[in-house]
mmCIF file with all atom_site columns, C-alpha atoms and ligand atoms in Angstrom:
data_model
loop_
_atom_site.group_PDB
_atom_site.id
_atom_site.type_symbol
_atom_site.label_atom_id
_atom_site.label_alt_id
_atom_site.label_comp_id
_atom_site.label_asym_id
_atom_site.label_entity_id
_atom_site.label_seq_id
_atom_site.pdbx_PDB_ins_code
_atom_site.Cartn_x
_atom_site.Cartn_y
_atom_site.Cartn_z
_atom_site.occupancy
_atom_site.B_iso_or_equiv
_atom_site.pdbx_formal_charge
_atom_site.auth_seq_id
_atom_site.auth_comp_id
_atom_site.auth_asym_id
_atom_site.auth_atom_id
_atom_site.pdbx_PDB_model_num
ATOM   1   C  CA  . MET A 1 1   ? 234.910 29.921 27.743 1.00 44.00 ? 279  MET A CA  1
ATOM   2   C  CA  . SER A 1 2   ? 238.830 28.190 27.417 1.00 44.00 ? 280  SER A CA  1
ATOM   3   C  CA  . GLY A 1 3   ? 238.906 27.019 30.870 1.00 43.00 ? 281  GLY A CA  1
ATOM   4   C  CA  . ASP A 1 4   ? 242.779 27.061 31.073 1.00 45.00 ? 282  ASP A CA  1
ATOM   5   C  CA  . ARG A 1 5   ? 242.594 30.923 33.035 1.00 48.00 ? 283  ARG A CA  1
ATOM   6   C  CA  . HIS A 1 6   ? 242.256 30.881 36.194 1.00 46.00 ? 284  HIS A CA  1
ATOM   7   C  CA  . ASP A 1 7   ? 243.790 34.255 36.648 1.00 53.00 ? 285  ASP A CA  1
ATOM   8   C  CA  . GLN A 1 8   ? 242.132 37.390 38.526 1.00 64.00 ? 286  GLN A CA  1
ATOM   9   C  CA  . TYR A 1 9   ? 240.718 40.129 35.802 1.00 70.00 ? 287  TYR A CA  1
ATOM   10  C  CA  . THR A 1 10  ? 240.457 43.760 36.546 1.00 80.00 ? 288  THR A CA  1
ATOM   11  C  CA  . VAL A 1 11  ? 237.586 45.498 37.573 1.00 82.00 ? 289  VAL A CA  1
ATOM   12  C  CA  . HIS A 1 12  ? 237.374 49.347 36.479 1.00 87.00 ? 290  HIS A CA  1
ATOM   13  C  CA  . VAL A 1 13  ? 235.676 51.468 38.854 1.00 88.00 ? 291  VAL A CA  1
ATOM   14  C  CA  . LYS A 1 14  ? 234.251 55.100 38.223 1.00 89.00 ? 292  LYS A CA  1
ATOM   15  C  CA  . VAL A 1 15  ? 232.379 56.990 40.657 1.00 87.00 ? 293  VAL A CA  1
ATOM   16  C  CA  . GLU A 1 16  ? 231.981 60.461 39.017 1.00 87.00 ? 294  GLU A CA  1
ATOM   17  C  CA  . ASP A 1 17  ? 230.379 61.565 35.879 1.00 91.00 ? 295  ASP A CA  1
ATOM   18  C  CA  . THR A 1 18  ? 228.471 58.096 35.234 1.00 93.00 ? 296  THR A CA  1
ATOM   19  C  CA  . PRO A 1 19  ? 226.265 57.634 32.574 1.00 94.00 ? 297  PRO A CA  1
ATOM   20  C  CA  . PRO A 1 20  ? 222.604 58.001 33.009 1.00 95.00 ? 298  PRO A CA  1
ATOM   21  C  CA  . CYS A 1 21  ? 220.839 54.469 33.987 1.00 94.00 ? 299  CYS A CA  1
ATOM   22  C  CA  . PRO A 1 22  ? 220.103 52.847 30.504 1.00 91.00 ? 300  PRO A CA  1
ATOM   23  C  CA  . GLN A 1 23  ? 216.812 51.171 32.263 1.00 91.00 ? 301  GLN A CA  1
ATOM   24  C  CA  . CYS A 1 24  ? 214.813 54.469 33.891 1.00 95.00 ? 302  CYS A CA  1
ATOM   25  C  CA  . ASP A 1 25  ? 217.399 57.268 32.699 1.00 95.00 ? 303  ASP A CA  1
ATOM   26  C  CA  . GLY A 1 26  ? 218.214 57.976 36.330 1.00 94.00 ? 304  GLY A CA  1
ATOM   27  C  CA  . SER A 1 27  ? 221.414 59.050 37.896 1.00 93.00 ? 305  SER A CA  1
ATOM   28  C  CA  . THR A 1 28  ? 223.898 55.941 38.776 1.00 94.00 ? 306  THR A CA  1
ATOM   29  C  CA  . ALA A 1 29  ? 226.174 55.562 41.654 1.00 91.00 ? 307  ALA A CA  1
ATOM   30  C  CA  . LEU A 1 30  ? 228.841 54.101 39.927 1.00 91.00 ? 308  LEU A CA  1
ATOM   31  C  CA  . LEU A 1 31  ? 229.997 52.586 36.188 1.00 93.00 ? 309  LEU A CA  1
ATOM   32  C  CA  . VAL A 1 32  ? 232.060 49.340 36.238 1.00 91.00 ? 310  VAL A CA  1
ATOM   33  C  CA  . GLN A 1 33  ? 234.373 48.190 33.073 1.00 89.00 ? 311  GLN A CA  1
ATOM   34  C  CA  . PHE A 1 34  ? 235.548 44.287 33.388 1.00 83.00 ? 312  PHE A CA  1
ATOM   35  C  CA  . PRO A 1 35  ? 237.342 42.053 30.229 1.00 82.00 ? 313  PRO A CA  1
ATOM   36  C  CA  . HIS A 1 36  ? 234.319 40.185 28.487 1.00 80.00 ? 314  HIS A CA  1
ATOM   37  C  CA  . ASN A 1 37  ? 235.339 37.592 26.303 1.00 80.00 ? 315  ASN A CA  1
ATOM   38  C  CA  . TRP A 1 38  ? 232.662 35.882 23.826 1.00 78.00 ? 316  TRP A CA  1
ATOM   39  C  CA  . LYS A 1 39  ? 232.196 33.568 20.540 1.00 81.00 ? 317  LYS A CA  1
ATOM   40  C  CA  . ASN A 1 40  ? 231.174 35.519 17.748 1.00 81.00 ? 318  ASN A CA  1
ATOM   41  C  CA  . GLY A 1 41  ? 228.832 33.680 14.510 1.00 81.00 ? 319  GLY A CA  1
ATOM   42  C  CA  . ARG A 1 42  ? 231.800 31.756 13.696 1.00 85.00 ? 320  ARG A CA  1
ATOM   43  C  CA  . ASP A 1 43  ? 232.554 30.316 16.894 1.00 87.00 ? 321  ASP A CA  1
ATOM   44  C  CA  . GLU A 1 44  ? 235.973 32.218 17.396 1.00 87.00 ? 322  GLU A CA  1
ATOM   45  C  CA  . ASP A 1 45  ? 237.074 33.719 20.762 1.00 87.00 ? 323  ASP A CA  1
ATOM   46  C  CA  . VAL A 1 46  ? 236.373 37.722 21.057 1.00 84.00 ? 324  VAL A CA  1
ATOM   47  C  CA  . SER A 1 47  ? 238.333 39.906 23.784 1.00 85.00 ? 325  SER A CA  1
ATOM   48  C  CA  . GLY A 1 48  ? 236.549 42.681 24.974 1.00 84.00 ? 326  GLY A CA  1
ATOM   49  C  CA  . PHE A 1 49  ? 234.644 44.766 27.253 1.00 85.00 ? 327  PHE A CA  1
ATOM   50  C  CA  . ARG A 1 50  ? 231.778 45.267 29.522 1.00 85.00 ? 328  ARG A CA  1
ATOM   51  C  CA  . GLU A 1 51  ? 230.714 48.119 31.059 1.00 89.00 ? 329  GLU A CA  1
ATOM   52  C  CA  . ALA A 1 52  ? 227.810 48.185 33.656 1.00 91.00 ? 330  ALA A CA  1
ATOM   53  C  CA  . VAL A 1 53  ? 225.949 50.678 35.689 1.00 94.00 ? 331  VAL A CA  1
ATOM   54  C  CA  . LEU A 1 54  ? 224.675 50.376 39.283 1.00 94.00 ? 332  LEU A CA  1
ATOM   55  C  CA  . CYS A 1 55  ? 221.499 52.263 39.532 1.00 94.00 ? 333  CYS A CA  1
ATOM   56  C  CA  . PRO A 1 56  ? 219.470 52.860 42.590 1.00 93.00 ? 334  PRO A CA  1
ATOM   57  C  CA  . GLY A 1 57  ? 216.135 52.384 41.668 1.00 93.00 ? 335  GLY A CA  1
ATOM   58  C  CA  . CYS A 1 58  ? 216.880 49.324 39.476 1.00 93.00 ? 336  CYS A CA  1
ATOM   59  C  CA  . HIS A 1 59  ? 219.220 47.337 41.063 1.00 92.00 ? 337  HIS A CA  1
ATOM   60  C  CA  . HIS A 1 60  ? 217.922 47.557 44.949 1.00 90.00 ? 338  HIS A CA  1
ATOM   61  C  CA  . LYS A 1 61  ? 216.258 44.137 44.503 1.00 91.00 ? 339  LYS A CA  1
ATOM   62  C  CA  . GLU A 1 62  ? 219.850 42.895 43.445 1.00 91.00 ? 340  GLU A CA  1
ATOM   63  C  CA  . PRO A 1 63  ? 221.425 41.358 46.719 1.00 91.00 ? 341  PRO A CA  1
ATOM   64  C  CA  . ALA A 1 64  ? 225.425 42.274 45.314 1.00 92.00 ? 342  ALA A CA  1
ATOM   65  C  CA  . ALA A 1 65  ? 223.352 45.736 44.533 1.00 94.00 ? 343  ALA A CA  1
ATOM   66  C  CA  . ALA A 1 66  ? 222.123 46.532 47.777 1.00 93.00 ? 344  ALA A CA  1
ATOM   67  C  CA  . GLU A 1 67  ? 225.156 45.845 50.041 1.00 90.00 ? 345  GLU A CA  1
ATOM   68  C  CA  . LEU A 1 68  ? 226.820 48.138 47.850 1.00 89.00 ? 346  LEU A CA  1
ATOM   69  C  CA  . LEU A 1 69  ? 224.077 50.694 47.535 1.00 90.00 ? 347  LEU A CA  1
ATOM   70  C  CA  . ALA A 1 70  ? 223.379 50.547 51.178 1.00 87.00 ? 348  ALA A CA  1
ATOM   71  C  CA  . LEU A 1 71  ? 227.767 51.304 51.697 1.00 84.00 ? 349  LEU A CA  1
ATOM   72  C  CA  . PHE A 1 72  ? 226.753 54.266 49.262 1.00 78.00 ? 350  PHE A CA  1
ATOM   73  C  CA  . ALA A 1 73  ? 224.006 56.037 51.814 1.00 74.00 ? 351  ALA A CA  1
ATOM   74  C  CA  . VAL A 1 74  ? 226.074 55.663 54.496 1.00 69.00 ? 352  VAL A CA  1
ATOM   75  C  CA  . ASP A 1 75  ? 229.000 56.923 53.262 1.00 58.00 ? 353  ASP A CA  1
ATOM   76  C  CA  . ASP A 1 76  ? 228.950 59.763 50.692 1.00 60.00 ? 354  ASP A CA  1
ATOM   77  C  CA  . GLN A 1 77  ? 232.471 59.781 49.943 1.00 63.00 ? 355  GLN A CA  1
ATOM   78  C  CA  . LEU A 1 78  ? 234.700 57.132 49.678 1.00 63.00 ? 356  LEU A CA  1
ATOM   79  C  CA  . SER A 1 79  ? 237.598 57.532 52.411 1.00 68.00 ? 357  SER A CA  1
ATOM   80  C  CA  . LEU A 1 80  ? 240.727 54.924 53.128 1.00 66.00 ? 358  LEU A CA  1
ATOM   81  C  CA  . GLU A 1 81  ? 238.806 53.060 55.716 1.00 72.00 ? 359  GLU A CA  1
ATOM   82  C  CA  . ASN A 1 82  ? 235.771 51.767 53.730 1.00 75.00 ? 360  ASN A CA  1
ATOM   83  C  CA  . VAL A 1 83  ? 238.343 51.284 50.549 1.00 79.00 ? 361  VAL A CA  1
ATOM   84  C  CA  . ASP A 1 84  ? 238.490 47.461 51.043 1.00 83.00 ? 362  ASP A CA  1
ATOM   85  C  CA  . THR A 1 85  ? 234.789 47.119 52.160 1.00 85.00 ? 363  THR A CA  1
ATOM   86  C  CA  . PHE A 1 86  ? 233.979 49.363 49.235 1.00 85.00 ? 364  PHE A CA  1
ATOM   87  C  CA  . GLY A 1 87  ? 236.563 47.209 46.406 1.00 86.00 ? 365  GLY A CA  1
ATOM   88  C  CA  . GLY A 1 88  ? 235.318 43.968 48.397 1.00 88.00 ? 366  GLY A CA  1
ATOM   89  C  CA  . LEU A 1 89  ? 231.666 44.606 47.330 1.00 90.00 ? 367  LEU A CA  1
ATOM   90  C  CA  . VAL A 1 90  ? 232.626 46.319 43.964 1.00 90.00 ? 368  VAL A CA  1
ATOM   91  C  CA  . ALA A 1 91  ? 234.093 42.365 43.178 1.00 88.00 ? 369  ALA A CA  1
ATOM   92  C  CA  . ALA A 1 92  ? 231.304 40.606 43.929 1.00 90.00 ? 370  ALA A CA  1
ATOM   93  C  CA  . TRP A 1 93  ? 228.715 43.158 41.914 1.00 91.00 ? 371  TRP A CA  1
ATOM   94  C  CA  . ALA A 1 94  ? 230.711 43.168 39.020 1.00 88.00 ? 372  ALA A CA  1
ATOM   95  C  CA  . GLU A 1 95  ? 230.892 39.017 39.258 1.00 86.00 ? 373  GLU A CA  1
ATOM   96  C  CA  . SER A 1 96  ? 226.790 38.679 39.603 1.00 88.00 ? 374  SER A CA  1
ATOM   97  C  CA  . VAL A 1 97  ? 226.813 41.389 36.213 1.00 86.00 ? 375  VAL A CA  1
ATOM   98  C  CA  . ARG A 1 98  ? 229.230 38.854 34.372 1.00 80.00 ? 376  ARG A CA  1
ATOM   99  C  CA  . GLN A 1 99  ? 227.332 35.715 35.603 1.00 79.00 ? 377  GLN A CA  1
ATOM   100 C  CA  . ARG A 1 100 ? 223.999 37.780 34.318 1.00 77.00 ? 378  ARG A CA  1
ATOM   101 C  CA  . THR A 1 101 ? 225.291 38.792 31.479 1.00 68.00 ? 379  THR A CA  1
ATOM   102 C  CA  . VAL A 1 102 ? 226.584 34.929 30.384 1.00 64.00 ? 380  VAL A CA  1
ATOM   103 C  CA  . ASP A 1 103 ? 223.164 33.649 31.043 1.00 68.00 ? 381  ASP A CA  1
ATOM   104 C  CA  . GLU A 1 104 ? 221.627 36.372 28.945 1.00 69.00 ? 382  GLU A CA  1
ATOM   105 C  CA  . GLU A 1 105 ? 223.918 35.308 25.865 1.00 69.00 ? 383  GLU A CA  1
ATOM   106 C  CA  . ALA A 1 106 ? 223.311 31.896 26.375 1.00 72.00 ? 384  ALA A CA  1
ATOM   107 C  CA  . LEU A 1 107 ? 220.087 32.455 25.786 1.00 71.00 ? 385  LEU A CA  1
ATOM   108 C  CA  . THR A 1 108 ? 220.362 34.374 23.117 1.00 74.00 ? 386  THR A CA  1
ATOM   109 C  CA  . ALA A 1 109 ? 222.276 31.478 21.694 1.00 75.00 ? 387  ALA A CA  1
ATOM   110 C  CA  . GLU A 1 110 ? 219.091 29.061 21.957 1.00 77.00 ? 388  GLU A CA  1
ATOM   111 C  CA  . PHE A 1 111 ? 217.198 31.175 20.775 1.00 76.00 ? 389  PHE A CA  1
ATOM   112 C  CA  . GLU A 1 112 ? 219.094 31.311 17.640 1.00 79.00 ? 390  GLU A CA  1
ATOM   113 C  CA  . LEU A 1 113 ? 219.172 27.892 17.237 1.00 79.00 ? 391  LEU A CA  1
ATOM   114 C  CA  . TRP A 1 114 ? 215.656 27.703 18.201 1.00 79.00 ? 392  TRP A CA  1
ATOM   115 C  CA  . LYS A 1 115 ? 214.830 30.119 15.056 1.00 79.00 ? 393  LYS A CA  1
ATOM   116 C  CA  . ARG A 1 116 ? 217.066 28.213 12.727 1.00 80.00 ? 394  ARG A CA  1
ATOM   117 C  CA  . GLY A 1 117 ? 214.961 24.908 13.749 1.00 78.00 ? 395  GLY A CA  1
ATOM   118 C  CA  . GLU A 1 118 ? 217.877 22.802 15.635 1.00 70.00 ? 396  GLU A CA  1
ATOM   119 C  CA  . LEU A 1 119 ? 216.268 22.633 18.593 1.00 63.00 ? 397  LEU A CA  1
HETATM 120 ZN ZN1 . LIG B 2 .   ? 217.714 53.013 36.715 1.00 71.59 ? 1327 LIG B ZN1 1
#
């Protein structure tokens, strides 16, 4: 995290031909792709993208995902009337995925430090 960037990032959303869920192999409701920055092993900033799928079977217990899935349950098709709601829910869910991703990387870093005997 550089800490000096406060601009909005763009989340790309795909609702058709989404890949199967990596956890249960079931069909997914949508795919999001968002910018993701991290530090590599030499402590250099790397910029790239992360993708995440929304799976009805695996993610319905997460609050942000549940709200999004509820919208899909009501509206099979996205329309002009619900696209604003949809966009807000997708953004909230993508942010929750982003936070979780960062947490997992922090855990990995701690584990690696521990393996090297630095903790
Ligand atoms: Zn799944």
